[in-house]
PDB file of C-alpha atoms and ligand atoms in Angstrom:
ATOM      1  CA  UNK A   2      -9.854 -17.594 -11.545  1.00 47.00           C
ATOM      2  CA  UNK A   3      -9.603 -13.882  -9.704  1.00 59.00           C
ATOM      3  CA  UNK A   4      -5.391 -14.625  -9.406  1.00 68.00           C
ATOM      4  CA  UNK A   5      -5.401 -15.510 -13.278  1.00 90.00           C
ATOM      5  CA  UNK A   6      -7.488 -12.449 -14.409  1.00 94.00           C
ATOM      6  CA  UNK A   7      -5.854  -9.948 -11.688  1.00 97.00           C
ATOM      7  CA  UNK A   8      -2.204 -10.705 -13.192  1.00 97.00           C
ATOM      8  CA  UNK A   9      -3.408 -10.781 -16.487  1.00 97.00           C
ATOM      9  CA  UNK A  10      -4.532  -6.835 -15.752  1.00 98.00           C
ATOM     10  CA  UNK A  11      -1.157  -5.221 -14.423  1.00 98.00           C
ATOM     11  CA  UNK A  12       0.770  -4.170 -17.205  1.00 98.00           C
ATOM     12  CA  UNK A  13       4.683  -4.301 -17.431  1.00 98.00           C
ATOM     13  CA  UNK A  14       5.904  -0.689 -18.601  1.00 98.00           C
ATOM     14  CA  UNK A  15       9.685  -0.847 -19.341  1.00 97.00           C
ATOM     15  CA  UNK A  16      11.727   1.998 -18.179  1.00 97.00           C
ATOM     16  CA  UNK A  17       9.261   4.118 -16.843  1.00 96.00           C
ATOM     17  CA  UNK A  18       9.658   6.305 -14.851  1.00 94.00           C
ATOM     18  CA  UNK A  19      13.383   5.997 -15.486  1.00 93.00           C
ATOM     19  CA  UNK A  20      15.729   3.457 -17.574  1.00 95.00           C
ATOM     20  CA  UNK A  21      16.114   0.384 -15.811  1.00 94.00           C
ATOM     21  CA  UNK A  22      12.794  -0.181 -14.079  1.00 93.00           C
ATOM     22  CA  UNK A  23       9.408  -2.299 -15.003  1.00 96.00           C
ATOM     23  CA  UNK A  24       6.942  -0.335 -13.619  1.00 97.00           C
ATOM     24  CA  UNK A  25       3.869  -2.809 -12.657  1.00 98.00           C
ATOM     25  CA  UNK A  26       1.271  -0.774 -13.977  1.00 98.00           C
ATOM     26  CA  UNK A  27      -2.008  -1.569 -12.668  1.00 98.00           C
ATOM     27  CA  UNK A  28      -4.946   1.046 -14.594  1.00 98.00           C
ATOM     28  CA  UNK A  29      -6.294  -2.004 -17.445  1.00 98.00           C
ATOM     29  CA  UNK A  30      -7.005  -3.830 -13.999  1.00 98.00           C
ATOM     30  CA  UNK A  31      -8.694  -0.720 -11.911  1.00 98.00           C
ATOM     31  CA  UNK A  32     -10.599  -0.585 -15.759  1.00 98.00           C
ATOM     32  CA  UNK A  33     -11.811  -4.051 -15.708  1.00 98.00           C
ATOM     33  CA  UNK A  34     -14.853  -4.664 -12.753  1.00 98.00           C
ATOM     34  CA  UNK A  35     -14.459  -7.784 -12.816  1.00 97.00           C
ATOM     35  CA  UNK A  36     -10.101  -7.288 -11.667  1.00 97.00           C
ATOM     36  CA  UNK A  37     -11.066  -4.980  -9.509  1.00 98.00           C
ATOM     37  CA  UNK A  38     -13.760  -6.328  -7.227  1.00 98.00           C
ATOM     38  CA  UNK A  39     -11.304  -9.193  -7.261  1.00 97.00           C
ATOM     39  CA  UNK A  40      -8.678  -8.060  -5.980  1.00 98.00           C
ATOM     40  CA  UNK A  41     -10.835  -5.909  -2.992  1.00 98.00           C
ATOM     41  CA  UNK A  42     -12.145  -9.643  -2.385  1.00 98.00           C
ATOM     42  CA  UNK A  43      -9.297 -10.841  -2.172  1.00 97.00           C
ATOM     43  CA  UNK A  44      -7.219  -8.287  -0.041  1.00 98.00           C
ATOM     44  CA  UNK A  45     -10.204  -8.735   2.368  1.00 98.00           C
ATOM     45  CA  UNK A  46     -10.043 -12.315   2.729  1.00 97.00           C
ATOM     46  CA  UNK A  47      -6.329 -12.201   4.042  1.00 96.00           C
ATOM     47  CA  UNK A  48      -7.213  -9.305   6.571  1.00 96.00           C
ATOM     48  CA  UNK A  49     -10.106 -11.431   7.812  1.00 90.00           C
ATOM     49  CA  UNK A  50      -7.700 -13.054  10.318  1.00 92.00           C
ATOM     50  CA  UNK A  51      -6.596  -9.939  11.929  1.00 93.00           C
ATOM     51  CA  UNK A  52      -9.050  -7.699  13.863  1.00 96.00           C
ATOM     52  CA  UNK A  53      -8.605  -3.994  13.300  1.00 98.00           C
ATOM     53  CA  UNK A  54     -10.026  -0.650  13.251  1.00 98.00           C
ATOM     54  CA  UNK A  55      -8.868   1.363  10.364  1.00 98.00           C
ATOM     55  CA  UNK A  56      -7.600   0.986   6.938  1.00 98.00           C
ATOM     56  CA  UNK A  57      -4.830   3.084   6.250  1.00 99.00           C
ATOM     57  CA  UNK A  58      -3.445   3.876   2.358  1.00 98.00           C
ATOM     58  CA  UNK A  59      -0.256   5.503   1.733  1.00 98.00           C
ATOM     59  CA  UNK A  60      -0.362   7.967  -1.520  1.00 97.00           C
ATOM     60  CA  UNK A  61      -1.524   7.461  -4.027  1.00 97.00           C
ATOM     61  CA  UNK A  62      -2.094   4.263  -5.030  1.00 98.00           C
ATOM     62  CA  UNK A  63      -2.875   2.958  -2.041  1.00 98.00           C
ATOM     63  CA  UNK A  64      -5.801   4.769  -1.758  1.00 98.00           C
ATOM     64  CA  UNK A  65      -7.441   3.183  -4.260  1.00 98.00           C
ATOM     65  CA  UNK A  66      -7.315  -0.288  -2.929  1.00 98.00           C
ATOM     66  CA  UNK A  67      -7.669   1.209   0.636  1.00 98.00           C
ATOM     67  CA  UNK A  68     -10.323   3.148   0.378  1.00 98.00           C
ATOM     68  CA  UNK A  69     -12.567   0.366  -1.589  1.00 98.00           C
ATOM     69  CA  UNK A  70     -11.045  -2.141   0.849  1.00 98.00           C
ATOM     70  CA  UNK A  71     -12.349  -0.465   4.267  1.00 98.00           C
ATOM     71  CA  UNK A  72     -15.853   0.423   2.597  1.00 98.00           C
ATOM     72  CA  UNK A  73     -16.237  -3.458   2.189  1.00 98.00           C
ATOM     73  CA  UNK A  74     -15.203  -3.811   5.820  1.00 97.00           C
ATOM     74  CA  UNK A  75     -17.026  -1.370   7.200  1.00 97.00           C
ATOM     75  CA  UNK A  76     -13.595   0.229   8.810  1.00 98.00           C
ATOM     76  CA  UNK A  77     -12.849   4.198   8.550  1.00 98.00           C
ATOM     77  CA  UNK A  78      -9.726   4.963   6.093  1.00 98.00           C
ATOM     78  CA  UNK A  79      -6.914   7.551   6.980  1.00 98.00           C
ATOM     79  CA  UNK A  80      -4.666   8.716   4.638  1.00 98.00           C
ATOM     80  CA  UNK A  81      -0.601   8.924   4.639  1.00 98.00           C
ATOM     81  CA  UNK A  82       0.399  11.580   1.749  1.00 98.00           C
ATOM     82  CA  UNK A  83       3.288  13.557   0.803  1.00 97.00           C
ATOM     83  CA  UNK A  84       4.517  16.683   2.620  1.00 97.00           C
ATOM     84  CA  UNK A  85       2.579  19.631   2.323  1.00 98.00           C
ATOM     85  CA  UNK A  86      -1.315  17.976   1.404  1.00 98.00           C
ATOM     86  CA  UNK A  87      -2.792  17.359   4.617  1.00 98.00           C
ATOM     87  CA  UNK A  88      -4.299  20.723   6.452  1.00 98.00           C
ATOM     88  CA  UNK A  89      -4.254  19.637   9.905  1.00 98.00           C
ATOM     89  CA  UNK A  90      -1.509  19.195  12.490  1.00 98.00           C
ATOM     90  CA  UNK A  91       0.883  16.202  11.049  1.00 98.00           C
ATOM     91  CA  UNK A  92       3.552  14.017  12.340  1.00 98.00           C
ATOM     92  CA  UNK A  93       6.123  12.867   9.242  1.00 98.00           C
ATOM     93  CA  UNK A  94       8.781  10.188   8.522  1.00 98.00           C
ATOM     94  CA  UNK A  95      11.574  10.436   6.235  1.00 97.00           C
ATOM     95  CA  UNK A  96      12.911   7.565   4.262  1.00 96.00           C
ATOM     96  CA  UNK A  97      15.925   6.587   1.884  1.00 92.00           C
ATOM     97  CA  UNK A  98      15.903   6.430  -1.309  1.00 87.00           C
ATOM     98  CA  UNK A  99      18.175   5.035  -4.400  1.00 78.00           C
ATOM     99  CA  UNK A 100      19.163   8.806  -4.440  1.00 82.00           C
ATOM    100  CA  UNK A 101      18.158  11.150  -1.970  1.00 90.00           C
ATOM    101  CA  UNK A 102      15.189  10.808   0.402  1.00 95.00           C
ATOM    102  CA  UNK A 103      11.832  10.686   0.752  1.00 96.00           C
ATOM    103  CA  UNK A 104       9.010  12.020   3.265  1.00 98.00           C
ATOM    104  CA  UNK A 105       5.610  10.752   4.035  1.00 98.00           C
ATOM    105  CA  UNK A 106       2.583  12.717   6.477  1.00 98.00           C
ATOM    106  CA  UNK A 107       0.085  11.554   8.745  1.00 98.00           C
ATOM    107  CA  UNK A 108      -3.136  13.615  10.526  1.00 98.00           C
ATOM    108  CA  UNK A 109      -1.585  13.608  14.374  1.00 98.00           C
ATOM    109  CA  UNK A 110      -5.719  12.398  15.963  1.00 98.00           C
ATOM    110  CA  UNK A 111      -5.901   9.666  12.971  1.00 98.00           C
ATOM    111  CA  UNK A 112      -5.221   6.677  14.807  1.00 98.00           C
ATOM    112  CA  UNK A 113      -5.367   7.911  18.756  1.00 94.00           C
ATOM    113  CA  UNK A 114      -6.136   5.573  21.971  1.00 94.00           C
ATOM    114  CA  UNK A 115      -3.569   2.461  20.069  1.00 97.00           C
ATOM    115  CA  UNK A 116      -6.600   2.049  17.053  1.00 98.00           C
ATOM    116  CA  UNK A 117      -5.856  -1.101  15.493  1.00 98.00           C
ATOM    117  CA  UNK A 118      -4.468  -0.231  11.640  1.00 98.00           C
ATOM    118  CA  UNK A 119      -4.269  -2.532   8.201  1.00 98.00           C
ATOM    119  CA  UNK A 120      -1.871  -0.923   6.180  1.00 98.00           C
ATOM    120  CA  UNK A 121      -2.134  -0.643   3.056  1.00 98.00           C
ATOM    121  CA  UNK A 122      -0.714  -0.262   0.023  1.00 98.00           C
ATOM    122  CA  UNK A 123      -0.849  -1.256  -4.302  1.00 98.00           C
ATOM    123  CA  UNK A 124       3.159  -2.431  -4.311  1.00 98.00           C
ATOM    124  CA  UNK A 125       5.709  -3.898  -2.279  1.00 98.00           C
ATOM    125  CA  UNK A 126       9.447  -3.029  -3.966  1.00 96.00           C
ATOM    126  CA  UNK A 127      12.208  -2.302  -1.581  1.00 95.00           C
ATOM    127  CA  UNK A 128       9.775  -1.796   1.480  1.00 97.00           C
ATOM    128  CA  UNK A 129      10.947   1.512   2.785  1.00 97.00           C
ATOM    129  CA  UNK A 130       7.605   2.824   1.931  1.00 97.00           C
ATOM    130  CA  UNK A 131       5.492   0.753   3.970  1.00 98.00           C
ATOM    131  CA  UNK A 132       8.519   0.302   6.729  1.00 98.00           C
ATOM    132  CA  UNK A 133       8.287   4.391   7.252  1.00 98.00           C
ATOM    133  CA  UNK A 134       4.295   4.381   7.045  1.00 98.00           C
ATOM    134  CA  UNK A 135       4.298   1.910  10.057  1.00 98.00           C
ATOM    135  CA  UNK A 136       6.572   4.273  11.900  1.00 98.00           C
ATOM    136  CA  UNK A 137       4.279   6.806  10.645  1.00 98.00           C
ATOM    137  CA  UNK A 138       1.141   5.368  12.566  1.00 98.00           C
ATOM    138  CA  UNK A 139       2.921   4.160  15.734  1.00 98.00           C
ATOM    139  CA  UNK A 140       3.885   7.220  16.387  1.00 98.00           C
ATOM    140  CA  UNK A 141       0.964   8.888  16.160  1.00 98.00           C
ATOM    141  CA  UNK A 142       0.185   6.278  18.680  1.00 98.00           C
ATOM    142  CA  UNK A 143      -1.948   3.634  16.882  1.00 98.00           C
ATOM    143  CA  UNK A 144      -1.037  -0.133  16.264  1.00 98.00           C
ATOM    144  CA  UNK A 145      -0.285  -1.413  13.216  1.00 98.00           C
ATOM    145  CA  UNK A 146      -1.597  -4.901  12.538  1.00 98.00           C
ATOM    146  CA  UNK A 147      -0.998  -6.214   8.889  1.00 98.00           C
ATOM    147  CA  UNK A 148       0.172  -5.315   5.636  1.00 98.00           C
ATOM    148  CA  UNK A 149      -1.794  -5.271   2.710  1.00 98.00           C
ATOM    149  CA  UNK A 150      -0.268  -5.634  -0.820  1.00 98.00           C
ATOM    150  CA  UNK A 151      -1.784  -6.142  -4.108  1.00 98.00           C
ATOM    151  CA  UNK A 152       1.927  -6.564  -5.929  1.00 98.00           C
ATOM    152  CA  UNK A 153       5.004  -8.073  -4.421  1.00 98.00           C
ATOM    153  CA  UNK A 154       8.443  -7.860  -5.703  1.00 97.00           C
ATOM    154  CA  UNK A 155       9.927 -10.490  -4.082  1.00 97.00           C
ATOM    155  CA  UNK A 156      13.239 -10.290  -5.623  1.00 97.00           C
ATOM    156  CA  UNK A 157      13.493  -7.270  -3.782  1.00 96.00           C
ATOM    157  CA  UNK A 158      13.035  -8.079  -0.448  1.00 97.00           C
ATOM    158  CA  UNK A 159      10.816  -6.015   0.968  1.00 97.00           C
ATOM    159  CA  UNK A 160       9.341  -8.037   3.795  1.00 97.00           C
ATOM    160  CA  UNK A 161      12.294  -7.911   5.505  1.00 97.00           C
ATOM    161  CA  UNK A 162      11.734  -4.128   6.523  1.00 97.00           C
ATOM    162  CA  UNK A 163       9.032  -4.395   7.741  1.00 98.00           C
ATOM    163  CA  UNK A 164       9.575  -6.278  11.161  1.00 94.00           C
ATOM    164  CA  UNK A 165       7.414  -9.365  12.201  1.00 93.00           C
ATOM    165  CA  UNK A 166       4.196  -7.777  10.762  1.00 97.00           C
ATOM    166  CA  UNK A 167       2.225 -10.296   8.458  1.00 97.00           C
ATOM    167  CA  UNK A 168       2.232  -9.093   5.260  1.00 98.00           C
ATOM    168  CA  UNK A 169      -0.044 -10.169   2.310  1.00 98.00           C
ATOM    169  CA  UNK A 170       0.090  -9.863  -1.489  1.00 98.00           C
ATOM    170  CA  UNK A 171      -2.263 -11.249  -4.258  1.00 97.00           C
ATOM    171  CA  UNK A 172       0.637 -11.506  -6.932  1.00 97.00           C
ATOM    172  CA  UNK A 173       4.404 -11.864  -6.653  1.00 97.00           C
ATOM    173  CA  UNK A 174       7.268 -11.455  -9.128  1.00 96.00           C
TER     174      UNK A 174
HETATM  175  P1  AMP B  17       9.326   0.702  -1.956  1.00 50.57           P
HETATM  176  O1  AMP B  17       9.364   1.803  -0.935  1.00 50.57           O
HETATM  177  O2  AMP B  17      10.644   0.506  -2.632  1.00 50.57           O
HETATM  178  O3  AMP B  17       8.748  -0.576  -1.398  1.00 50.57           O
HETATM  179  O4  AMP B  17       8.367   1.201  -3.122  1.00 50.57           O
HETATM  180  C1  AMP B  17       6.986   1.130  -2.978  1.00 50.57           C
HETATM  181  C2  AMP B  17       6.281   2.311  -3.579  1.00 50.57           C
HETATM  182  O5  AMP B  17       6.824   2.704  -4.835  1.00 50.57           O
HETATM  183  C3  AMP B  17       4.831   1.952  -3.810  1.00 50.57           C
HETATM  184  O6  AMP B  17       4.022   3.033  -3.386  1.00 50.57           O
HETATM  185  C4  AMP B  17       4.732   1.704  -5.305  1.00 50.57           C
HETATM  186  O7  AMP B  17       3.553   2.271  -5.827  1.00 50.57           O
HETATM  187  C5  AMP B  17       5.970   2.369  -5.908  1.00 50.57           C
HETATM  188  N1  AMP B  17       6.721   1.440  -6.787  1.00 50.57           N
HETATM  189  C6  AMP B  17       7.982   0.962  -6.555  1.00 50.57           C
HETATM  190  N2  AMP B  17       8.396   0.172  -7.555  1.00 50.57           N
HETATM  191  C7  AMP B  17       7.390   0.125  -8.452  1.00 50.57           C
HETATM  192  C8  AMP B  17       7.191  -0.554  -9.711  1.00 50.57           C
HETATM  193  N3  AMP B  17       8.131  -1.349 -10.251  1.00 50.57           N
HETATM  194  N4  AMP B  17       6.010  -0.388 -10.344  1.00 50.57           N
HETATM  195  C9  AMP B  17       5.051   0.406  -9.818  1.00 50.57           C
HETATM  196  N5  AMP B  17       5.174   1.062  -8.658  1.00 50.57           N
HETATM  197  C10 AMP B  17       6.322   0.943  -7.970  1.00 50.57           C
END
């Protein structure tokens, strides 16, 4: 029942935030408990098989579902945000873009001594996100283990960026 209800919840908003693309939005489903809680269930289920340390949630959706996700699991969360937000020393990763380029920063001592790492995230599109996040945390020198997804666009190929790590979603387009 959780799949029919969770899909049910992300709305489709044409042409936001520019012409051409559906954005998935997901707020009636952070809204509804009932979504919610099943979609943390069910992001937890598919990590069971992997043992790891930390739960890590790239800006700023992925915190949401990250940081609800590693309080179930009793794992620590670290954050990857844009450039500039985090106070202490940082190591970053730049990405491409459509146009232009993008940059993403992580806490240098987040994931020390090869910490085991679930990354997560609320969308898969084009997967250079999530490819330069796992950059991100090996080079900071922990060991990324598993992707976590609550939206896949499959169309898009994402998966293919991101190497031979599992990767999990709860819906796909
Ligand atoms: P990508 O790097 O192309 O895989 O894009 C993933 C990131 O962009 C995620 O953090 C998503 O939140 C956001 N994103 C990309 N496409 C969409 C979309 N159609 N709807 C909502 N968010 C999106």
């Amino acid at each position: 029942m959780e799949e029919n209800l969770i899909a049910e919840r992300i709305r489709d908003v044409p042409d936001f935030p520019k012409k051409g693309i559906v954005f998935k939005d997901i707020t009636p489903l952070l809204q509804d408990a009932k979504a919610f809680a099943g979609v943390i269930d069910g992001m937890a289920e598919g990590a069971k098989a992997y043992p790891f340390d930390l739960v890590c949630g790239i800006e700023s959706r992925g915190f949401l579902f990250g940081a609800a996700l590693a309080k179930e699991l009793g794992k620590g969360f670290i954050p990857i945000r844009k450039p500039g937000k985090l106070p202490w020393k940082t190591a970053a990763e730049s990405y491409e873009l459509e146009y232009g380029s993008d940059t993403i920063e992580i806490h240098v001592d987040a994931a020390s001594g090869g910490k085991r790492v679930l990354m997560v995230d609320d969308l898969l599109a084009t997967g250079g996100t999530m490819a330069a996040a796992i950059k991100l945390v090996k080079k900071i020198g922990g060991v990324p283990v598993a992707c976590a997804f609550l939206i896949e666009l499959g169309f898009l190929n994402g998966r293919k960026k991101l190497g031979d790590l599992p990767v999990h979603a709860l819906v796909r387009y």
